[in-house]
JSON list of C-alpha atoms in Angstrom, two decimals:
[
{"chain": "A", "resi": 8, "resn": "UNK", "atom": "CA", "xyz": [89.77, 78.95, 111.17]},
{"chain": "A", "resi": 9, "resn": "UNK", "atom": "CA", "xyz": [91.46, 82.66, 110.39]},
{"chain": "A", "resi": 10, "resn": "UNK", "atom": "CA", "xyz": [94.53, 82.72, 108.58]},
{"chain": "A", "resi": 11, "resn": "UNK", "atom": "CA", "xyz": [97.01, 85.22, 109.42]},
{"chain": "A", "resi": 12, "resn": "UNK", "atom": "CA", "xyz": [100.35, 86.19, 107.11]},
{"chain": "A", "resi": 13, "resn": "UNK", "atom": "CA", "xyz": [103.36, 87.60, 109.33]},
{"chain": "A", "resi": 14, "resn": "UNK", "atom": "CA", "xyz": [105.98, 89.12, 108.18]},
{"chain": "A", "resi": 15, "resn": "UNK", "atom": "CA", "xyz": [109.89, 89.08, 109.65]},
{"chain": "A", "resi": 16, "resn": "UNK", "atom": "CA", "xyz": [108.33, 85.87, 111.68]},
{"chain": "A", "resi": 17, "resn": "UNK", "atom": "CA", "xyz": [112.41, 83.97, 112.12]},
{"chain": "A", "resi": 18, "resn": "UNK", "atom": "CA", "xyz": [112.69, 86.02, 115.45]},
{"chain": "A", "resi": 19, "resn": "UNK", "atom": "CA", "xyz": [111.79, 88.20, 118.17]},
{"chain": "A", "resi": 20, "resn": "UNK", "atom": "CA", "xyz": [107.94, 89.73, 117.90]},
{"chain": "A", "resi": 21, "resn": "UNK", "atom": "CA", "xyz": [107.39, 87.95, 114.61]},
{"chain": "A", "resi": 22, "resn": "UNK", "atom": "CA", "xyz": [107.71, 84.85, 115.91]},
{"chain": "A", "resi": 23, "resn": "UNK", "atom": "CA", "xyz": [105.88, 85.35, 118.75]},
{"chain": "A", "resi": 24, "resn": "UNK", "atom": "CA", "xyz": [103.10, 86.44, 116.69]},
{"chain": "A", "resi": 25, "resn": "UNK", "atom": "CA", "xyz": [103.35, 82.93, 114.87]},
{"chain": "A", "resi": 26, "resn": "UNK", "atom": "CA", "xyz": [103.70, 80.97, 118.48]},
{"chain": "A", "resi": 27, "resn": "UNK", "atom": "CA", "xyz": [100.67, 82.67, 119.74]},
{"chain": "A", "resi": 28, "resn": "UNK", "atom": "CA", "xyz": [98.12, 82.74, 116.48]},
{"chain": "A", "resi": 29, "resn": "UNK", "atom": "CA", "xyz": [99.26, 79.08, 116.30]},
{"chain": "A", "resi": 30, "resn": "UNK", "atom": "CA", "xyz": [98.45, 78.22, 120.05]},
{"chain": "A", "resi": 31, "resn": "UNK", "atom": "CA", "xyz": [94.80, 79.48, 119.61]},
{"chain": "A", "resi": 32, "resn": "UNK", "atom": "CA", "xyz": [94.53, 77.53, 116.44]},
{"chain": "A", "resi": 33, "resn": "UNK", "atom": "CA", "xyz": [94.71, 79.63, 113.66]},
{"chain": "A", "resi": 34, "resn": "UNK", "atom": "CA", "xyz": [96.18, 79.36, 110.62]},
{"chain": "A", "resi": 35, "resn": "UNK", "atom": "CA", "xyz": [99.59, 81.41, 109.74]},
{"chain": "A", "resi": 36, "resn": "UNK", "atom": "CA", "xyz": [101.78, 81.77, 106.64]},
{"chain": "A", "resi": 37, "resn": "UNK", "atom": "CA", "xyz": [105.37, 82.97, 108.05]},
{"chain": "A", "resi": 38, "resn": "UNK", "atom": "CA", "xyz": [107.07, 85.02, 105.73]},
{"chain": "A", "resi": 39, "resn": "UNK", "atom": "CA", "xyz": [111.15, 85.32, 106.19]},
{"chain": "A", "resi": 40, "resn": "UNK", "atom": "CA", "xyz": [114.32, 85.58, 104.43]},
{"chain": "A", "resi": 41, "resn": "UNK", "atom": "CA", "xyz": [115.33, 82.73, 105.93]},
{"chain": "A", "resi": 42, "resn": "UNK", "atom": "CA", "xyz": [113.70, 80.74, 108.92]},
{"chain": "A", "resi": 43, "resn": "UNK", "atom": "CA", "xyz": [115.02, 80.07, 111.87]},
{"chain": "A", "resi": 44, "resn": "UNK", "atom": "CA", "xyz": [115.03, 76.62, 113.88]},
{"chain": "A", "resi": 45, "resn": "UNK", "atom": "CA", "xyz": [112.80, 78.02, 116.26]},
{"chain": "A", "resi": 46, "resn": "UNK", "atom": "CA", "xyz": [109.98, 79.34, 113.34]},
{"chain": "A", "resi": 47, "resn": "UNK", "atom": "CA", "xyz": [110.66, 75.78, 111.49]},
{"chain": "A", "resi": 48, "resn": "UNK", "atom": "CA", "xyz": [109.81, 73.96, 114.73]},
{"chain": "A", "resi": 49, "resn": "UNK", "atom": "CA", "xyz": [105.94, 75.61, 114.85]},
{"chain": "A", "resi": 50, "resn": "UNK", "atom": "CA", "xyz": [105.08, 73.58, 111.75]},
{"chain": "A", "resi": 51, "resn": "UNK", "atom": "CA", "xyz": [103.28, 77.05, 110.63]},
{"chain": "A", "resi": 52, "resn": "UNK", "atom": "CA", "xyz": [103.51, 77.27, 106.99]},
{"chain": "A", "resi": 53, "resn": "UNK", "atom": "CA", "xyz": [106.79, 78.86, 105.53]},
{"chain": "A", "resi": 54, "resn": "UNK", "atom": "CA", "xyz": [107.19, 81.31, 102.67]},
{"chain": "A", "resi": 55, "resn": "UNK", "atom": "CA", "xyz": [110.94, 81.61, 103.30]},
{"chain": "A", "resi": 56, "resn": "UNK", "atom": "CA", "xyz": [113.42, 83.78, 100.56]},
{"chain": "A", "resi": 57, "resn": "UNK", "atom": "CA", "xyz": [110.90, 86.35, 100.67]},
{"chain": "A", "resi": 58, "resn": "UNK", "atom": "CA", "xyz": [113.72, 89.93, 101.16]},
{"chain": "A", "resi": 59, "resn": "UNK", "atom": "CA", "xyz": [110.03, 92.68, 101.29]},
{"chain": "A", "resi": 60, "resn": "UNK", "atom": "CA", "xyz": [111.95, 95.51, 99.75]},
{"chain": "A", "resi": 61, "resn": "UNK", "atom": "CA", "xyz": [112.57, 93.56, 95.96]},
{"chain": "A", "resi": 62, "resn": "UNK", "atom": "CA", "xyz": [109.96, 93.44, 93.66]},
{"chain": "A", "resi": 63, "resn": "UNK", "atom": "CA", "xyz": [110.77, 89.96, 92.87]},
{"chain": "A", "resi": 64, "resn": "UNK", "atom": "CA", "xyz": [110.38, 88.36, 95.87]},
{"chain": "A", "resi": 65, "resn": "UNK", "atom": "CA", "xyz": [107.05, 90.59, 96.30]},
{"chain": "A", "resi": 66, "resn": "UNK", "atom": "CA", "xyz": [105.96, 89.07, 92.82]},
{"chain": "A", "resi": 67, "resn": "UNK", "atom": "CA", "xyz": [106.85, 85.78, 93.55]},
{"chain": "A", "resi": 68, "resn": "UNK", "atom": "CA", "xyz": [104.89, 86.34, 97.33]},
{"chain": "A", "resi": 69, "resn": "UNK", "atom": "CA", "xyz": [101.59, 86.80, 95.55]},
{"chain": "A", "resi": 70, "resn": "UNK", "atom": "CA", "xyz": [101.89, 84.08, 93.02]},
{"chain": "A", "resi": 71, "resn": "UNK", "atom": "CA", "xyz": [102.77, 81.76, 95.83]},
{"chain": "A", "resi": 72, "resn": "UNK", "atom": "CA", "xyz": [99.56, 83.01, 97.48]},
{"chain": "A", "resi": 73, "resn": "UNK", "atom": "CA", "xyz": [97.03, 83.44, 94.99]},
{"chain": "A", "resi": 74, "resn": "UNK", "atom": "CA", "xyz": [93.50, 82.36, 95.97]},
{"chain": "A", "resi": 75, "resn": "UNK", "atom": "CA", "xyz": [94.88, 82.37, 99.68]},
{"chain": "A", "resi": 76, "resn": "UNK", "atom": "CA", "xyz": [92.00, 84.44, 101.37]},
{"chain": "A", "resi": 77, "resn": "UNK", "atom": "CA", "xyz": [93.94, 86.18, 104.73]},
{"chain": "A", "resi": 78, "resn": "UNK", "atom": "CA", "xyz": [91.66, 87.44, 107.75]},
{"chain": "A", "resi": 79, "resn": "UNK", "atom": "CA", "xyz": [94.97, 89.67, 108.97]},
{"chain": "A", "resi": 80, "resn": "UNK", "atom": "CA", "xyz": [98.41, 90.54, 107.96]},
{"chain": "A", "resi": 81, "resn": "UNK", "atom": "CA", "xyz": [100.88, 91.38, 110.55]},
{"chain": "A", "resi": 82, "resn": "UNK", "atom": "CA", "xyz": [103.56, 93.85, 108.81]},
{"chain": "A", "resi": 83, "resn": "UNK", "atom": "CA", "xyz": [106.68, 92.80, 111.33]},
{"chain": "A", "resi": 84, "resn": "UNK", "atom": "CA", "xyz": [109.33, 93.15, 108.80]},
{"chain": "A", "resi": 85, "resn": "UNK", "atom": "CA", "xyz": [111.83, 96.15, 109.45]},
{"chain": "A", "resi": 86, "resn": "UNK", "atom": "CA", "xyz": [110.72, 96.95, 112.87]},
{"chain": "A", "resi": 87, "resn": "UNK", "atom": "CA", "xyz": [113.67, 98.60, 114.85]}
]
């Protein structure tokens, strides 16, 4: 089963990214600041507190992931 990692999945196209990869049965990682009822609800696994633009939170990202493999990263995050 392909895992997918999504970025700015609490709302709008990032979740539905995360609604529809989980409806077909693959696997996704959400990554958020902070998740929204609606994201929490899809049981998709949550890497919440993540803010993309600190080098922290980008550090602490790939610990949290290591020996994760991905089969696609959507890059939603800052999308105007």
């Amino acid at each position: 089963m392909p895992t997918y990692l999504v970025t700015g999945s609490n709302r709008g196209i990032g979740l539905e990214y995360c609604r529809q990869l989980e409806a077909r049965g693959d696997q996704v990682i959400a990554v958020c600041r902070t998740p929204s009822p609606e994201l929490e609800a899809l049981g998709v696994r949550l890497e919440a507190g993540i803010e993309l633009t600190a080098e922290a939170d980008l550090d602490s990202l790939q610990q949290r992931l290591a020996g994760q493999p991905l089969d696609g990263v959507i890059l939603n995050a800052g999308i105007l």
